[in-house]
mmCIF file with all atom_site columns, C-alpha atoms in Angstrom:
data_model
loop_
_atom_site.group_PDB
_atom_site.id
_atom_site.type_symbol
_atom_site.label_atom_id
_atom_site.label_alt_id
_atom_site.label_comp_id
_atom_site.label_asym_id
_atom_site.label_entity_id
_atom_site.label_seq_id
_atom_site.pdbx_PDB_ins_code
_atom_site.Cartn_x
_atom_site.Cartn_y
_atom_site.Cartn_z
_atom_site.occupancy
_atom_site.B_iso_or_equiv
_atom_site.pdbx_formal_charge
_atom_site.auth_seq_id
_atom_site.auth_comp_id
_atom_site.auth_asym_id
_atom_site.auth_atom_id
_atom_site.pdbx_PDB_model_num
ATOM 1   C CA . ASP A 1 1   ? 12.253 -50.851 -19.834 1.00 58.00 ? 1   ASP A CA 1
ATOM 2   C CA . ALA A 1 2   ? 15.393 -51.181 -17.592 1.00 59.00 ? 2   ALA A CA 1
ATOM 3   C CA . LYS A 1 3   ? 18.081 -48.895 -18.234 1.00 84.00 ? 3   LYS A CA 1
ATOM 4   C CA . THR A 1 4   ? 21.708 -50.061 -18.470 1.00 92.00 ? 4   THR A CA 1
ATOM 5   C CA . THR A 1 5   ? 24.855 -48.320 -17.415 1.00 93.00 ? 5   THR A CA 1
ATOM 6   C CA . GLN A 1 6   ? 28.393 -49.391 -19.007 1.00 96.00 ? 6   GLN A CA 1
ATOM 7   C CA . PRO A 1 7   ? 31.908 -47.841 -18.774 1.00 96.00 ? 7   PRO A CA 1
ATOM 8   C CA . PRO A 1 8   ? 32.352 -45.731 -22.029 1.00 96.00 ? 8   PRO A CA 1
ATOM 9   C CA . SER A 1 9   ? 35.808 -47.203 -22.974 1.00 97.00 ? 9   SER A CA 1
ATOM 10  C CA . MET A 1 10  ? 37.923 -50.178 -21.944 1.00 97.00 ? 10  MET A CA 1
ATOM 11  C CA . ASP A 1 11  ? 41.464 -51.540 -23.128 1.00 97.00 ? 11  ASP A CA 1
ATOM 12  C CA . CYS A 1 12  ? 42.330 -55.104 -23.094 1.00 96.00 ? 12  CYS A CA 1
ATOM 13  C CA . ALA A 1 13  ? 45.557 -56.630 -24.042 1.00 97.00 ? 13  ALA A CA 1
ATOM 14  C CA . GLU A 1 14  ? 45.638 -58.989 -27.139 1.00 97.00 ? 14  GLU A CA 1
ATOM 15  C CA . GLY A 1 15  ? 45.053 -62.639 -25.877 1.00 97.00 ? 15  GLY A CA 1
ATOM 16  C CA . ARG A 1 16  ? 43.964 -61.669 -22.422 1.00 97.00 ? 16  ARG A CA 1
ATOM 17  C CA . ALA A 1 17  ? 40.271 -61.929 -21.178 1.00 97.00 ? 17  ALA A CA 1
ATOM 18  C CA . ALA A 1 18  ? 38.353 -58.886 -21.814 1.00 98.00 ? 18  ALA A CA 1
ATOM 19  C CA . ASN A 1 19  ? 35.744 -58.468 -18.853 1.00 98.00 ? 19  ASN A CA 1
ATOM 20  C CA . LEU A 1 20  ? 33.010 -55.933 -19.880 1.00 98.00 ? 20  LEU A CA 1
ATOM 21  C CA . PRO A 1 21  ? 30.546 -54.890 -16.938 1.00 97.00 ? 21  PRO A CA 1
ATOM 22  C CA . CYS A 1 22  ? 27.140 -53.905 -17.192 1.00 96.00 ? 22  CYS A CA 1
ATOM 23  C CA . ASN A 1 23  ? 24.883 -52.430 -14.390 1.00 95.00 ? 23  ASN A CA 1
ATOM 24  C CA . HIS A 1 24  ? 20.979 -52.971 -14.839 1.00 92.00 ? 24  HIS A CA 1
ATOM 25  C CA . SER A 1 25  ? 19.977 -52.280 -11.220 1.00 91.00 ? 25  SER A CA 1
ATOM 26  C CA . THR A 1 26  ? 16.319 -51.623 -12.083 1.00 88.00 ? 26  THR A CA 1
ATOM 27  C CA . ILE A 1 27  ? 15.869 -54.975 -14.196 1.00 89.00 ? 27  ILE A CA 1
ATOM 28  C CA . SER A 1 28  ? 12.619 -56.801 -13.579 1.00 86.00 ? 28  SER A CA 1
ATOM 29  C CA . GLY A 1 29  ? 12.176 -60.724 -13.330 1.00 85.00 ? 29  GLY A CA 1
ATOM 30  C CA . ASN A 1 30  ? 11.156 -61.291 -16.889 1.00 84.00 ? 30  ASN A CA 1
ATOM 31  C CA . GLU A 1 31  ? 13.687 -59.146 -18.439 1.00 87.00 ? 31  GLU A CA 1
ATOM 32  C CA . TYR A 1 32  ? 16.614 -60.845 -20.336 1.00 89.00 ? 32  TYR A CA 1
ATOM 33  C CA . VAL A 1 33  ? 20.086 -59.245 -20.763 1.00 92.00 ? 33  VAL A CA 1
ATOM 34  C CA . TYR A 1 34  ? 21.248 -59.358 -24.326 1.00 93.00 ? 34  TYR A CA 1
ATOM 35  C CA . TRP A 1 35  ? 24.765 -58.337 -25.614 1.00 96.00 ? 35  TRP A CA 1
ATOM 36  C CA . TYR A 1 36  ? 25.688 -56.962 -29.132 1.00 97.00 ? 36  TYR A CA 1
ATOM 37  C CA . ARG A 1 37  ? 28.829 -55.540 -30.558 1.00 97.00 ? 37  ARG A CA 1
ATOM 38  C CA . GLN A 1 38  ? 29.200 -53.263 -33.362 1.00 97.00 ? 38  GLN A CA 1
ATOM 39  C CA . ILE A 1 39  ? 32.578 -52.977 -35.392 1.00 96.00 ? 39  ILE A CA 1
ATOM 40  C CA . HIS A 1 40  ? 33.190 -49.990 -37.305 1.00 90.00 ? 40  HIS A CA 1
ATOM 41  C CA . SER A 1 41  ? 30.913 -49.292 -40.227 1.00 88.00 ? 41  SER A CA 1
ATOM 42  C CA . GLN A 1 42  ? 29.022 -52.481 -39.542 1.00 94.00 ? 42  GLN A CA 1
ATOM 43  C CA . GLY A 1 43  ? 25.788 -53.368 -38.171 1.00 96.00 ? 43  GLY A CA 1
ATOM 44  C CA . PRO A 1 44  ? 25.293 -54.612 -34.416 1.00 96.00 ? 44  PRO A CA 1
ATOM 45  C CA . GLN A 1 45  ? 26.151 -58.244 -34.094 1.00 96.00 ? 45  GLN A CA 1
ATOM 46  C CA . TYR A 1 46  ? 24.516 -60.607 -31.602 1.00 95.00 ? 46  TYR A CA 1
ATOM 47  C CA . ILE A 1 47  ? 26.831 -62.222 -29.030 1.00 97.00 ? 47  ILE A CA 1
ATOM 48  C CA . ILE A 1 48  ? 24.776 -63.718 -26.189 1.00 96.00 ? 48  ILE A CA 1
ATOM 49  C CA . HIS A 1 49  ? 21.877 -63.276 -23.952 1.00 93.00 ? 49  HIS A CA 1
ATOM 50  C CA . GLY A 1 50  ? 20.571 -64.689 -20.526 1.00 93.00 ? 50  GLY A CA 1
ATOM 51  C CA . LEU A 1 51  ? 17.806 -64.614 -17.934 1.00 91.00 ? 51  LEU A CA 1
ATOM 52  C CA . LYS A 1 52  ? 19.208 -65.817 -14.770 1.00 91.00 ? 52  LYS A CA 1
ATOM 53  C CA . ASN A 1 53  ? 21.782 -68.409 -15.244 1.00 88.00 ? 53  ASN A CA 1
ATOM 54  C CA . ASN A 1 54  ? 25.245 -67.952 -16.608 1.00 94.00 ? 54  ASN A CA 1
ATOM 55  C CA . GLU A 1 55  ? 25.685 -68.538 -20.381 1.00 96.00 ? 55  GLU A CA 1
ATOM 56  C CA . THR A 1 56  ? 28.513 -69.374 -22.654 1.00 97.00 ? 56  THR A CA 1
ATOM 57  C CA . ASN A 1 57  ? 28.800 -69.861 -26.571 1.00 96.00 ? 57  ASN A CA 1
ATOM 58  C CA . GLU A 1 58  ? 31.502 -70.001 -28.968 1.00 95.00 ? 58  GLU A CA 1
ATOM 59  C CA . MET A 1 59  ? 32.047 -66.236 -28.774 1.00 94.00 ? 59  MET A CA 1
ATOM 60  C CA . ALA A 1 60  ? 31.805 -65.332 -25.247 1.00 97.00 ? 60  ALA A CA 1
ATOM 61  C CA . SER A 1 61  ? 30.502 -66.025 -21.633 1.00 98.00 ? 61  SER A CA 1
ATOM 62  C CA . LEU A 1 62  ? 27.792 -64.095 -19.873 1.00 98.00 ? 62  LEU A CA 1
ATOM 63  C CA . ILE A 1 63  ? 27.856 -63.868 -15.885 1.00 97.00 ? 63  ILE A CA 1
ATOM 64  C CA . ILE A 1 64  ? 24.822 -62.609 -14.271 1.00 96.00 ? 64  ILE A CA 1
ATOM 65  C CA . THR A 1 65  ? 24.806 -61.732 -10.596 1.00 95.00 ? 65  THR A CA 1
ATOM 66  C CA . GLU A 1 66  ? 22.443 -63.516 -8.338  1.00 94.00 ? 66  GLU A CA 1
ATOM 67  C CA . ASP A 1 67  ? 20.429 -60.539 -7.777  1.00 94.00 ? 67  ASP A CA 1
ATOM 68  C CA . ARG A 1 68  ? 20.326 -59.853 -11.641 1.00 94.00 ? 68  ARG A CA 1
ATOM 69  C CA . LYS A 1 69  ? 21.493 -56.226 -11.053 1.00 94.00 ? 69  LYS A CA 1
ATOM 70  C CA . SER A 1 70  ? 24.587 -56.523 -12.975 1.00 95.00 ? 70  SER A CA 1
ATOM 71  C CA . SER A 1 71  ? 26.197 -58.700 -15.691 1.00 96.00 ? 71  SER A CA 1
ATOM 72  C CA . THR A 1 72  ? 29.744 -59.247 -17.106 1.00 97.00 ? 72  THR A CA 1
ATOM 73  C CA . LEU A 1 73  ? 30.390 -60.147 -20.681 1.00 98.00 ? 73  LEU A CA 1
ATOM 74  C CA . ILE A 1 74  ? 33.618 -62.122 -20.751 1.00 98.00 ? 74  ILE A CA 1
ATOM 75  C CA . LEU A 1 75  ? 35.686 -62.629 -24.100 1.00 97.00 ? 75  LEU A CA 1
ATOM 76  C CA . PRO A 1 76  ? 38.157 -65.167 -23.081 1.00 96.00 ? 76  PRO A CA 1
ATOM 77  C CA . HIS A 1 77  ? 41.171 -64.440 -25.401 1.00 95.00 ? 77  HIS A CA 1
ATOM 78  C CA . ALA A 1 78  ? 40.648 -61.180 -27.059 1.00 97.00 ? 78  ALA A CA 1
ATOM 79  C CA . THR A 1 79  ? 42.033 -60.586 -30.480 1.00 97.00 ? 79  THR A CA 1
ATOM 80  C CA . LEU A 1 80  ? 42.501 -57.245 -32.446 1.00 97.00 ? 80  LEU A CA 1
ATOM 81  C CA . ARG A 1 81  ? 39.346 -58.212 -34.491 1.00 96.00 ? 81  ARG A CA 1
ATOM 82  C CA . ASP A 1 82  ? 37.217 -57.865 -30.879 1.00 97.00 ? 82  ASP A CA 1
ATOM 83  C CA . THR A 1 83  ? 37.854 -54.027 -31.074 1.00 98.00 ? 83  THR A CA 1
ATOM 84  C CA . ALA A 1 84  ? 34.175 -52.788 -31.168 1.00 98.00 ? 84  ALA A CA 1
ATOM 85  C CA . VAL A 1 85  ? 31.576 -50.980 -29.122 1.00 97.00 ? 85  VAL A CA 1
ATOM 86  C CA . TYR A 1 86  ? 29.803 -53.618 -27.106 1.00 98.00 ? 86  TYR A CA 1
ATOM 87  C CA . TYR A 1 87  ? 26.083 -52.862 -26.117 1.00 97.00 ? 87  TYR A CA 1
ATOM 88  C CA . CYS A 1 88  ? 24.367 -54.470 -23.096 1.00 95.00 ? 88  CYS A CA 1
ATOM 89  C CA . ILE A 1 89  ? 20.621 -54.370 -23.545 1.00 92.00 ? 89  ILE A CA 1
ATOM 90  C CA . VAL A 1 90  ? 17.827 -55.380 -21.306 1.00 88.00 ? 90  VAL A CA 1
ATOM 91  C CA . ARG A 1 91  ? 14.631 -56.351 -22.953 1.00 84.00 ? 91  ARG A CA 1
ATOM 92  C CA . VAL A 1 92  ? 11.154 -57.111 -21.515 1.00 73.00 ? 92  VAL A CA 1
ATOM 93  C CA . GLY A 1 93  ? 10.205 -60.758 -21.841 1.00 69.00 ? 93  GLY A CA 1
ATOM 94  C CA . GLY A 1 94  ? 7.809  -61.295 -24.645 1.00 71.00 ? 94  GLY A CA 1
ATOM 95  C CA . THR A 1 95  ? 8.560  -57.755 -26.332 1.00 75.00 ? 95  THR A CA 1
ATOM 96  C CA . TYR A 1 96  ? 10.799 -57.107 -29.382 1.00 79.00 ? 96  TYR A CA 1
ATOM 97  C CA . LYS A 1 97  ? 12.017 -53.774 -28.367 1.00 79.00 ? 97  LYS A CA 1
ATOM 98  C CA . TYR A 1 98  ? 15.613 -53.190 -27.794 1.00 85.00 ? 98  TYR A CA 1
ATOM 99  C CA . ILE A 1 99  ? 16.929 -49.858 -26.045 1.00 83.00 ? 99  ILE A CA 1
ATOM 100 C CA . PHE A 1 100 ? 20.415 -49.388 -26.944 1.00 87.00 ? 100 PHE A CA 1
ATOM 101 C CA . GLY A 1 101 ? 22.521 -47.332 -24.706 1.00 83.00 ? 101 GLY A CA 1
ATOM 102 C CA . THR A 1 102 ? 25.893 -45.881 -25.625 1.00 86.00 ? 102 THR A CA 1
ATOM 103 C CA . GLY A 1 103 ? 27.820 -48.906 -25.003 1.00 95.00 ? 103 GLY A CA 1
ATOM 104 C CA . THR A 1 104 ? 31.434 -49.708 -24.066 1.00 97.00 ? 104 THR A CA 1
ATOM 105 C CA . ARG A 1 105 ? 34.251 -49.078 -26.624 1.00 97.00 ? 105 ARG A CA 1
ATOM 106 C CA . LEU A 1 106 ? 36.673 -51.880 -26.416 1.00 98.00 ? 106 LEU A CA 1
ATOM 107 C CA . LYS A 1 107 ? 40.151 -51.517 -27.804 1.00 98.00 ? 107 LYS A CA 1
ATOM 108 C CA . VAL A 1 108 ? 42.229 -54.492 -27.931 1.00 97.00 ? 108 VAL A CA 1
ATOM 109 C CA . LEU A 1 109 ? 45.886 -53.654 -27.959 1.00 97.00 ? 109 LEU A CA 1
ATOM 110 C CA . ALA A 1 110 ? 48.658 -55.574 -29.617 1.00 94.00 ? 110 ALA A CA 1
ATOM 111 C CA . GLU B 2 1   ? 23.517 -67.966 -45.990 1.00 64.00 ? 1   GLU B CA 1
ATOM 112 C CA . ALA B 2 2   ? 23.276 -64.347 -46.953 1.00 82.00 ? 2   ALA B CA 1
ATOM 113 C CA . GLY B 2 3   ? 22.681 -61.743 -44.214 1.00 94.00 ? 3   GLY B CA 1
ATOM 114 C CA . VAL B 2 4   ? 20.597 -58.660 -44.355 1.00 97.00 ? 4   VAL B CA 1
ATOM 115 C CA . VAL B 2 5   ? 21.364 -56.709 -47.413 1.00 97.00 ? 5   VAL B CA 1
ATOM 116 C CA . GLN B 2 6   ? 20.789 -52.842 -47.701 1.00 98.00 ? 6   GLN B CA 1
ATOM 117 C CA . SER B 2 7   ? 21.385 -50.280 -50.340 1.00 97.00 ? 7   SER B CA 1
ATOM 118 C CA . PRO B 2 8   ? 22.744 -47.850 -50.894 1.00 97.00 ? 8   PRO B CA 1
ATOM 119 C CA . ARG B 2 9   ? 25.666 -48.114 -48.520 1.00 97.00 ? 9   ARG B CA 1
ATOM 120 C CA . TYR B 2 10  ? 26.157 -44.331 -48.845 1.00 97.00 ? 10  TYR B CA 1
ATOM 121 C CA . LYS B 2 11  ? 23.949 -41.619 -49.891 1.00 98.00 ? 11  LYS B CA 1
ATOM 122 C CA . ILE B 2 12  ? 24.546 -37.611 -50.152 1.00 98.00 ? 12  ILE B CA 1
ATOM 123 C CA . ILE B 2 13  ? 21.590 -35.344 -50.966 1.00 97.00 ? 13  ILE B CA 1
ATOM 124 C CA . GLU B 2 14  ? 20.845 -31.749 -50.561 1.00 97.00 ? 14  GLU B CA 1
ATOM 125 C CA . LYS B 2 15  ? 18.193 -30.629 -47.999 1.00 96.00 ? 15  LYS B CA 1
ATOM 126 C CA . LYS B 2 16  ? 14.736 -31.011 -49.027 1.00 97.00 ? 16  LYS B CA 1
ATOM 127 C CA . GLN B 2 17  ? 15.422 -33.836 -51.613 1.00 97.00 ? 17  GLN B CA 1
ATOM 128 C CA . PRO B 2 18  ? 13.552 -37.066 -51.094 1.00 97.00 ? 18  PRO B CA 1
ATOM 129 C CA . VAL B 2 19  ? 15.780 -40.156 -50.268 1.00 98.00 ? 19  VAL B CA 1
ATOM 130 C CA . ALA B 2 20  ? 14.911 -43.946 -50.001 1.00 98.00 ? 20  ALA B CA 1
ATOM 131 C CA . PHE B 2 21  ? 16.591 -47.055 -48.449 1.00 98.00 ? 21  PHE B CA 1
ATOM 132 C CA . TRP B 2 22  ? 16.201 -50.425 -49.472 1.00 98.00 ? 22  TRP B CA 1
ATOM 133 C CA . CYS B 2 23  ? 16.412 -53.728 -47.067 1.00 98.00 ? 23  CYS B CA 1
ATOM 134 C CA . ASN B 2 24  ? 16.368 -57.463 -48.026 1.00 97.00 ? 24  ASN B CA 1
ATOM 135 C CA . PRO B 2 25  ? 16.016 -59.267 -44.781 1.00 96.00 ? 25  PRO B CA 1
ATOM 136 C CA . ILE B 2 26  ? 17.337 -62.859 -44.119 1.00 95.00 ? 26  ILE B CA 1
ATOM 137 C CA . SER B 2 27  ? 15.161 -65.397 -45.908 1.00 93.00 ? 27  SER B CA 1
ATOM 138 C CA . GLY B 2 28  ? 12.289 -66.826 -43.517 1.00 91.00 ? 28  GLY B CA 1
ATOM 139 C CA . HIS B 2 29  ? 12.526 -63.905 -41.322 1.00 93.00 ? 29  HIS B CA 1
ATOM 140 C CA . ASN B 2 30  ? 9.125  -62.304 -40.965 1.00 91.00 ? 30  ASN B CA 1
ATOM 141 C CA . THR B 2 31  ? 9.980  -59.595 -38.432 1.00 93.00 ? 31  THR B CA 1
ATOM 142 C CA . LEU B 2 32  ? 11.870 -56.522 -39.925 1.00 95.00 ? 32  LEU B CA 1
ATOM 143 C CA . TYR B 2 33  ? 12.937 -53.472 -38.223 1.00 95.00 ? 33  TYR B CA 1
ATOM 144 C CA . TRP B 2 34  ? 14.365 -50.149 -39.251 1.00 97.00 ? 34  TRP B CA 1
ATOM 145 C CA . TYR B 2 35  ? 16.601 -48.138 -36.617 1.00 96.00 ? 35  TYR B CA 1
ATOM 146 C CA . LEU B 2 36  ? 18.358 -44.877 -36.873 1.00 96.00 ? 36  LEU B CA 1
ATOM 147 C CA . GLN B 2 37  ? 21.878 -44.445 -35.235 1.00 96.00 ? 37  GLN B CA 1
ATOM 148 C CA . ASN B 2 38  ? 23.316 -41.094 -34.694 1.00 95.00 ? 38  ASN B CA 1
ATOM 149 C CA . LEU B 2 39  ? 27.039 -40.643 -34.409 1.00 93.00 ? 39  LEU B CA 1
ATOM 150 C CA . GLY B 2 40  ? 28.327 -41.988 -31.094 1.00 90.00 ? 40  GLY B CA 1
ATOM 151 C CA . GLN B 2 41  ? 24.818 -43.294 -30.006 1.00 92.00 ? 41  GLN B CA 1
ATOM 152 C CA . GLY B 2 42  ? 23.276 -46.743 -30.126 1.00 92.00 ? 42  GLY B CA 1
ATOM 153 C CA . PRO B 2 43  ? 20.430 -47.518 -32.765 1.00 93.00 ? 43  PRO B CA 1
ATOM 154 C CA . GLU B 2 44  ? 17.017 -46.426 -31.880 1.00 93.00 ? 44  GLU B CA 1
ATOM 155 C CA . LEU B 2 45  ? 14.050 -48.175 -33.242 1.00 93.00 ? 45  LEU B CA 1
ATOM 156 C CA . LEU B 2 46  ? 11.884 -46.612 -35.888 1.00 96.00 ? 46  LEU B CA 1
ATOM 157 C CA . ILE B 2 47  ? 9.447  -49.177 -37.005 1.00 95.00 ? 47  ILE B CA 1
ATOM 158 C CA . ARG B 2 48  ? 8.856  -52.867 -36.748 1.00 94.00 ? 48  ARG B CA 1
ATOM 159 C CA . TYR B 2 49  ? 7.197  -55.029 -39.183 1.00 94.00 ? 49  TYR B CA 1
ATOM 160 C CA . GLU B 2 50  ? 5.572  -58.447 -38.556 1.00 92.00 ? 50  GLU B CA 1
ATOM 161 C CA . ASN B 2 51  ? 5.158  -59.607 -42.293 1.00 92.00 ? 51  ASN B CA 1
ATOM 162 C CA . GLU B 2 52  ? 3.628  -56.824 -44.215 1.00 92.00 ? 52  GLU B CA 1
ATOM 163 C CA . GLU B 2 53  ? 2.029  -55.198 -40.957 1.00 92.00 ? 53  GLU B CA 1
ATOM 164 C CA . ALA B 2 54  ? 3.466  -52.245 -39.294 1.00 93.00 ? 54  ALA B CA 1
ATOM 165 C CA . VAL B 2 55  ? 2.992  -53.313 -35.682 1.00 90.00 ? 55  VAL B CA 1
ATOM 166 C CA . ASP B 2 56  ? 5.099  -50.561 -33.880 1.00 90.00 ? 56  ASP B CA 1
ATOM 167 C CA . ASP B 2 57  ? 5.770  -47.189 -35.616 1.00 91.00 ? 57  ASP B CA 1
ATOM 168 C CA . SER B 2 58  ? 5.433  -45.021 -32.613 1.00 89.00 ? 58  SER B CA 1
ATOM 169 C CA . GLN B 2 59  ? 8.871  -43.606 -33.025 1.00 91.00 ? 59  GLN B CA 1
ATOM 170 C CA . LEU B 2 60  ? 8.559  -43.038 -36.819 1.00 94.00 ? 60  LEU B CA 1
ATOM 171 C CA . PRO B 2 61  ? 8.398  -39.100 -37.487 1.00 93.00 ? 61  PRO B CA 1
ATOM 172 C CA . LYS B 2 62  ? 5.360  -39.629 -39.714 1.00 91.00 ? 62  LYS B CA 1
ATOM 173 C CA . ASP B 2 63  ? 5.508  -35.973 -41.232 1.00 95.00 ? 63  ASP B CA 1
ATOM 174 C CA . ARG B 2 64  ? 8.362  -36.584 -43.309 1.00 97.00 ? 64  ARG B CA 1
ATOM 175 C CA . PHE B 2 65  ? 9.059  -40.454 -42.942 1.00 97.00 ? 65  PHE B CA 1
ATOM 176 C CA . SER B 2 66  ? 7.289  -43.423 -44.528 1.00 97.00 ? 66  SER B CA 1
ATOM 177 C CA . ALA B 2 67  ? 7.971  -46.984 -44.873 1.00 97.00 ? 67  ALA B CA 1
ATOM 178 C CA . GLU B 2 68  ? 6.400  -50.041 -46.574 1.00 96.00 ? 68  GLU B CA 1
ATOM 179 C CA . ARG B 2 69  ? 6.965  -53.629 -46.823 1.00 96.00 ? 69  ARG B CA 1
ATOM 180 C CA . LEU B 2 70  ? 5.113  -55.066 -49.744 1.00 84.00 ? 70  LEU B CA 1
ATOM 181 C CA . LYS B 2 71  ? 4.562  -58.739 -49.873 1.00 87.00 ? 71  LYS B CA 1
ATOM 182 C CA . GLY B 2 72  ? 6.328  -59.151 -46.470 1.00 86.00 ? 72  GLY B CA 1
ATOM 183 C CA . VAL B 2 73  ? 9.775  -59.459 -47.656 1.00 93.00 ? 73  VAL B CA 1
ATOM 184 C CA . ASP B 2 74  ? 11.746 -56.490 -48.666 1.00 96.00 ? 74  ASP B CA 1
ATOM 185 C CA . SER B 2 75  ? 11.103 -53.079 -47.165 1.00 97.00 ? 75  SER B CA 1
ATOM 186 C CA . THR B 2 76  ? 11.868 -49.469 -48.234 1.00 98.00 ? 76  THR B CA 1
ATOM 187 C CA . LEU B 2 77  ? 12.244 -46.440 -45.886 1.00 98.00 ? 77  LEU B CA 1
ATOM 188 C CA . LYS B 2 78  ? 11.527 -42.917 -47.461 1.00 98.00 ? 78  LYS B CA 1
ATOM 189 C CA . ILE B 2 79  ? 12.364 -39.525 -46.180 1.00 98.00 ? 79  ILE B CA 1
ATOM 190 C CA . GLN B 2 80  ? 10.593 -36.485 -47.949 1.00 97.00 ? 80  GLN B CA 1
ATOM 191 C CA . PRO B 2 81  ? 11.913 -33.958 -47.804 1.00 96.00 ? 81  PRO B CA 1
ATOM 192 C CA . ALA B 2 82  ? 14.973 -34.558 -46.109 1.00 97.00 ? 82  ALA B CA 1
ATOM 193 C CA . GLU B 2 83  ? 16.477 -32.292 -43.278 1.00 97.00 ? 83  GLU B CA 1
ATOM 194 C CA . LEU B 2 84  ? 20.015 -31.556 -42.159 1.00 97.00 ? 84  LEU B CA 1
ATOM 195 C CA . GLY B 2 85  ? 19.133 -33.333 -38.813 1.00 96.00 ? 85  GLY B CA 1
ATOM 196 C CA . ASP B 2 86  ? 18.535 -36.565 -40.755 1.00 97.00 ? 86  ASP B CA 1
ATOM 197 C CA . SER B 2 87  ? 22.042 -37.155 -41.333 1.00 97.00 ? 87  SER B CA 1
ATOM 198 C CA . ALA B 2 88  ? 22.786 -40.535 -39.694 1.00 97.00 ? 88  ALA B CA 1
ATOM 199 C CA . VAL B 2 89  ? 22.931 -44.274 -40.392 1.00 98.00 ? 89  VAL B CA 1
ATOM 200 C CA . TYR B 2 90  ? 19.872 -46.279 -41.041 1.00 98.00 ? 90  TYR B CA 1
ATOM 201 C CA . LEU B 2 91  ? 19.893 -49.806 -40.096 1.00 98.00 ? 91  LEU B CA 1
ATOM 202 C CA . CYS B 2 92  ? 17.618 -52.730 -41.156 1.00 98.00 ? 92  CYS B CA 1
ATOM 203 C CA . ALA B 2 93  ? 17.549 -55.590 -39.036 1.00 96.00 ? 93  ALA B CA 1
ATOM 204 C CA . SER B 2 94  ? 15.468 -59.031 -39.248 1.00 95.00 ? 94  SER B CA 1
ATOM 205 C CA . SER B 2 95  ? 14.468 -61.910 -36.862 1.00 93.00 ? 95  SER B CA 1
ATOM 206 C CA . LEU B 2 96  ? 12.414 -64.922 -36.589 1.00 90.00 ? 96  LEU B CA 1
ATOM 207 C CA . GLY B 2 97  ? 8.786  -64.511 -35.176 1.00 75.00 ? 97  GLY B CA 1
ATOM 208 C CA . ASP B 2 98  ? 9.722  -65.367 -31.592 1.00 74.00 ? 98  ASP B CA 1
ATOM 209 C CA . SER B 2 99  ? 10.387 -62.274 -29.449 1.00 71.00 ? 99  SER B CA 1
ATOM 210 C CA . ARG B 2 100 ? 13.448 -63.785 -27.881 1.00 73.00 ? 100 ARG B CA 1
ATOM 211 C CA . SER B 2 101 ? 15.217 -64.525 -31.204 1.00 84.00 ? 101 SER B CA 1
ATOM 212 C CA . GLU B 2 102 ? 18.320 -62.381 -31.907 1.00 90.00 ? 102 GLU B CA 1
ATOM 213 C CA . GLN B 2 103 ? 18.160 -59.521 -34.417 1.00 93.00 ? 103 GLN B CA 1
ATOM 214 C CA . PHE B 2 104 ? 20.398 -59.633 -37.330 1.00 95.00 ? 104 PHE B CA 1
ATOM 215 C CA . PHE B 2 105 ? 21.538 -56.316 -38.582 1.00 97.00 ? 105 PHE B CA 1
ATOM 216 C CA . GLY B 2 106 ? 22.554 -55.096 -42.118 1.00 97.00 ? 106 GLY B CA 1
ATOM 217 C CA . PRO B 2 107 ? 25.627 -52.984 -42.643 1.00 96.00 ? 107 PRO B CA 1
ATOM 218 C CA . GLY B 2 108 ? 23.359 -49.773 -42.681 1.00 97.00 ? 108 GLY B CA 1
ATOM 219 C CA . THR B 2 109 ? 22.967 -46.882 -45.073 1.00 98.00 ? 109 THR B CA 1
ATOM 220 C CA . ARG B 2 110 ? 24.953 -43.678 -44.026 1.00 97.00 ? 110 ARG B CA 1
ATOM 221 C CA . LEU B 2 111 ? 23.069 -40.729 -45.072 1.00 98.00 ? 111 LEU B CA 1
ATOM 222 C CA . THR B 2 112 ? 24.563 -37.201 -45.306 1.00 98.00 ? 112 THR B CA 1
ATOM 223 C CA . VAL B 2 113 ? 22.393 -34.307 -45.810 1.00 98.00 ? 113 VAL B CA 1
ATOM 224 C CA . LEU B 2 114 ? 24.028 -31.076 -47.126 1.00 97.00 ? 114 LEU B CA 1
#
């Protein structure tokens, strides 16, 4: 499975966009990029996933570079409740296995 | 709709004692996962069930860990005997049968072994 690299921590001002980068330079053609977040004392929560195209849902946008070696999760208007650890996961198409890294600890500041 | 339910939320035991964790997945989800999460780390898969069959238990330490999913719904994860290094959060997740479906996680059980 491809490995991912994320910065260990980031700060973002409340109301501003939070842009969380992820490097997955060894990703293969059939591997999806998934993003989850984990708020303190809770289980991970699904945010979004994509293969090649950019994706958007009610929570966030996912921008995947054309060569698919990196991606960015965008929270358009961060709130204090978005403070969490964000995990970028690459999963081989057709398999169930996630390999979590250590994630990015995002702190949204008032 | 109820999410994944786990109990207990917290458990403190002495080493060498047995312990069991219970998970009730989201209704209709036939795939169930148990994960281990150490402090400051991401979750690591222990075992995956498809209905009542354990289809991936390669990461489960079988000398002391066991799991079951009778009737393909609820599941129990057991440790016997517990060791100090087993202190961690044990997460249960469930998903639909499609491998691309997202996994829904429960709140976890925080185990402390003294």
